[in-house]
Amino acid sequence: MFELIPFDRNMRSIADFDPIRAFDRMERSFFGNEGMVSTFRTDVKDTGDAFILEAELPGFSKDDLSLDIENDCLTISARRTSESSEEKPNYIKRERCYGSFSRSFDVSGIDIDRIEAAYNDGILTLNMPKKAELVPATRKLEIK
């Protein structure tokens, strides 16, 4: 009825049938290109002295987002709850996802005390300064 997908008849012979590829096509047609993964897209830029991480989180408020650091692992979490009302609307199609989404990143080379976060127009931006490289102290030893 609404966006029904016809059976794919492009197989030439049974010898060409790949069950893994067929399952992947079925999953993509049912769940979309993202598959069953509940995640969000990110970009990470290296500016030389810091990393800039930008995460697409449209439709979330700042209160829905959570940033946690534990054992050199930064976890960005977002939670979206469905609108609850007494009446259940008769949806014809419902594509918006509800639930929790999270991504984790290694921040072992980051000065975690100086990380700054901003959220504007659905984009979470993290400015993550790199740790200063520790240069070992050198000294000259006298030979006796």
CSV table of C-alpha atoms in Angstrom, one decimal:
chain,number,residue,atom,x,y,z
A,1,MET,CA,0.0,0.0,0.0
A,2,PHE,CA,2.4,2.7,1.2
A,3,GLU,CA,5.9,2.2,-0.4
A,4,LEU,CA,5.5,-1.5,-0.8
A,5,ILE,CA,8.6,-2.9,-2.3
A,6,PRO,CA,8.2,-5.5,-5.0
A,7,PHE,CA,10.0,-8.8,-4.8
A,8,ASP,CA,13.5,-8.5,-6.4
A,9,ARG,CA,13.5,-10.8,-9.5
A,10,ASN,CA,17.0,-9.8,-10.7
A,11,MET,CA,18.6,-13.1,-9.9
A,12,ARG,CA,19.9,-14.7,-13.0
A,13,SER,CA,20.2,-18.3,-11.7
A,14,ILE,CA,20.1,-20.1,-8.4
A,15,ALA,CA,23.9,-20.4,-8.6
A,16,ASP,CA,24.2,-16.6,-8.4
A,17,PHE,CA,22.1,-16.5,-5.2
A,18,ASP,CA,24.0,-15.2,-2.2
A,19,PRO,CA,22.0,-15.6,1.1
A,20,ILE,CA,24.1,-13.0,3.0
A,21,ARG,CA,23.6,-10.4,0.3
A,22,ALA,CA,19.8,-11.3,0.1
A,23,PHE,CA,19.5,-10.8,3.9
A,24,ASP,CA,21.4,-7.5,3.7
A,25,ARG,CA,19.0,-6.3,1.0
A,26,MET,CA,16.0,-7.4,3.0
A,27,GLU,CA,17.3,-5.6,6.1
A,28,ARG,CA,18.0,-2.4,4.2
A,29,SER,CA,14.6,-2.4,2.6
A,30,PHE,CA,12.9,-2.9,5.9
A,31,PHE,CA,15.0,-0.7,8.2
A,32,GLY,CA,16.5,1.8,5.7
A,33,ASN,CA,20.1,2.3,4.8
A,34,GLU,CA,21.1,2.6,8.5
A,35,GLY,CA,20.0,-0.9,9.2
A,36,MET,CA,19.2,-1.8,12.7
A,37,VAL,CA,21.9,0.5,14.1
A,38,SER,CA,20.7,3.3,16.3
A,39,THR,CA,23.4,5.9,16.1
A,40,PHE,CA,24.2,9.4,14.9
A,41,ARG,CA,26.7,10.8,12.5
A,42,THR,CA,29.9,12.6,13.6
A,43,ASP,CA,32.8,14.4,12.0
A,44,VAL,CA,36.2,14.8,13.8
A,45,LYS,CA,38.7,17.4,12.6
A,46,ASP,CA,42.3,17.8,13.7
A,47,THR,CA,43.3,21.5,14.1
A,48,GLY,CA,46.8,20.8,15.2
A,49,ASP,CA,46.4,21.6,18.9
A,50,ALA,CA,42.9,20.2,19.4
A,51,PHE,CA,40.3,17.9,17.9
A,52,ILE,CA,36.9,19.3,16.9
A,53,LEU,CA,34.1,16.7,17.1
A,54,GLU,CA,30.7,17.6,15.5
A,55,ALA,CA,27.8,15.3,16.1
A,56,GLU,CA,24.4,15.6,14.3
A,57,LEU,CA,21.7,15.4,16.9
A,58,PRO,CA,18.7,17.2,15.3
A,59,GLY,CA,15.5,17.4,17.3
A,60,PHE,CA,17.1,17.0,20.7
A,61,SER,CA,17.2,19.5,23.5
A,62,LYS,CA,20.3,20.1,25.6
A,63,ASP,CA,18.6,18.3,28.5
A,64,ASP,CA,18.3,15.1,26.3
A,65,LEU,CA,22.1,14.9,25.8
A,66,SER,CA,24.7,13.4,28.2
A,67,LEU,CA,28.5,13.5,27.9
A,68,ASP,CA,30.4,11.1,30.2
A,69,ILE,CA,34.1,10.3,30.4
A,70,GLU,CA,35.3,7.2,32.1
A,71,ASN,CA,38.7,5.5,31.7
A,72,ASP,CA,39.8,7.6,28.7
A,73,CYS,CA,36.4,6.9,26.9
A,74,LEU,CA,34.0,9.7,26.0
A,75,THR,CA,30.4,8.6,25.6
A,76,ILE,CA,27.9,10.9,24.0
A,77,SER,CA,24.3,9.8,24.7
A,78,ALA,CA,21.0,11.2,23.6
A,79,ARG,CA,17.5,10.0,24.7
A,80,ARG,CA,14.3,10.8,22.8
A,81,THR,CA,11.0,9.7,24.2
A,82,SER,CA,7.8,9.5,22.1
A,83,GLU,CA,5.0,11.9,22.7
A,84,SER,CA,2.7,10.3,25.2
A,85,SER,CA,-0.9,11.1,25.1
A,86,GLU,CA,-4.2,9.4,26.1
A,87,GLU,CA,-5.3,9.0,22.5
A,88,LYS,CA,-3.3,6.8,20.2
A,89,PRO,CA,-3.1,8.5,16.8
A,90,ASN,CA,-3.7,6.4,13.7
A,91,TYR,CA,-0.3,6.6,12.0
A,92,ILE,CA,-0.1,5.7,8.4
A,93,LYS,CA,3.7,5.9,8.5
A,94,ARG,CA,6.1,6.6,11.4
A,95,GLU,CA,9.8,7.1,10.6
A,96,ARG,CA,11.1,9.0,13.6
A,97,CYS,CA,13.1,6.9,16.0
A,98,TYR,CA,12.6,7.0,19.7
A,99,GLY,CA,14.9,5.6,22.4
A,100,SER,CA,18.5,6.1,23.3
A,101,PHE,CA,21.4,6.6,21.0
A,102,SER,CA,25.1,6.6,22.0
A,103,ARG,CA,28.6,6.7,20.6
A,104,SER,CA,31.9,6.3,22.4
A,105,PHE,CA,35.3,7.8,21.5
A,106,ASP,CA,38.9,7.2,22.8
A,107,VAL,CA,40.1,10.4,24.5
A,108,SER,CA,43.5,9.1,25.8
A,109,GLY,CA,45.4,11.9,24.1
A,110,ILE,CA,43.0,14.6,25.1
A,111,ASP,CA,43.2,17.1,28.0
A,112,ILE,CA,39.8,16.1,29.4
A,113,ASP,CA,39.7,19.0,31.9
A,114,ARG,CA,39.7,21.6,29.1
A,115,ILE,CA,37.0,20.0,26.8
A,116,GLU,CA,34.3,22.5,25.8
A,117,ALA,CA,30.9,21.6,24.5
A,118,ALA,CA,28.3,23.6,22.7
A,119,TYR,CA,24.9,22.6,21.1
A,120,ASN,CA,23.5,24.8,18.4
A,121,ASP,CA,20.9,24.0,15.6
A,122,GLY,CA,21.1,20.3,16.2
A,123,ILE,CA,24.9,20.1,16.1
A,124,LEU,CA,26.8,19.1,19.2
A,125,THR,CA,30.4,20.6,18.9
A,126,LEU,CA,33.2,19.5,21.2
A,127,ASN,CA,36.5,21.3,21.3
A,128,MET,CA,39.0,18.8,22.7
A,129,PRO,CA,42.5,20.2,23.3
A,130,LYS,CA,45.3,17.7,22.9
A,131,LYS,CA,47.5,16.9,25.9
A,132,ALA,CA,50.8,18.7,25.9
A,133,GLU,CA,53.6,16.3,24.9
A,134,LEU,CA,55.9,15.6,27.8
A,135,VAL,CA,59.4,16.1,26.7
A,136,PRO,CA,61.7,14.1,29.0
A,137,ALA,CA,64.2,16.3,30.8
A,138,THR,CA,67.7,15.9,29.5
A,139,ARG,CA,70.9,16.4,31.4
A,140,LYS,CA,74.5,15.6,31.0
A,141,LEU,CA,76.2,13.2,33.3
A,142,GLU,CA,79.8,13.5,34.4
A,143,ILE,CA,82.1,10.6,33.9
A,144,LYS,CA,84.3,10.0,36.9
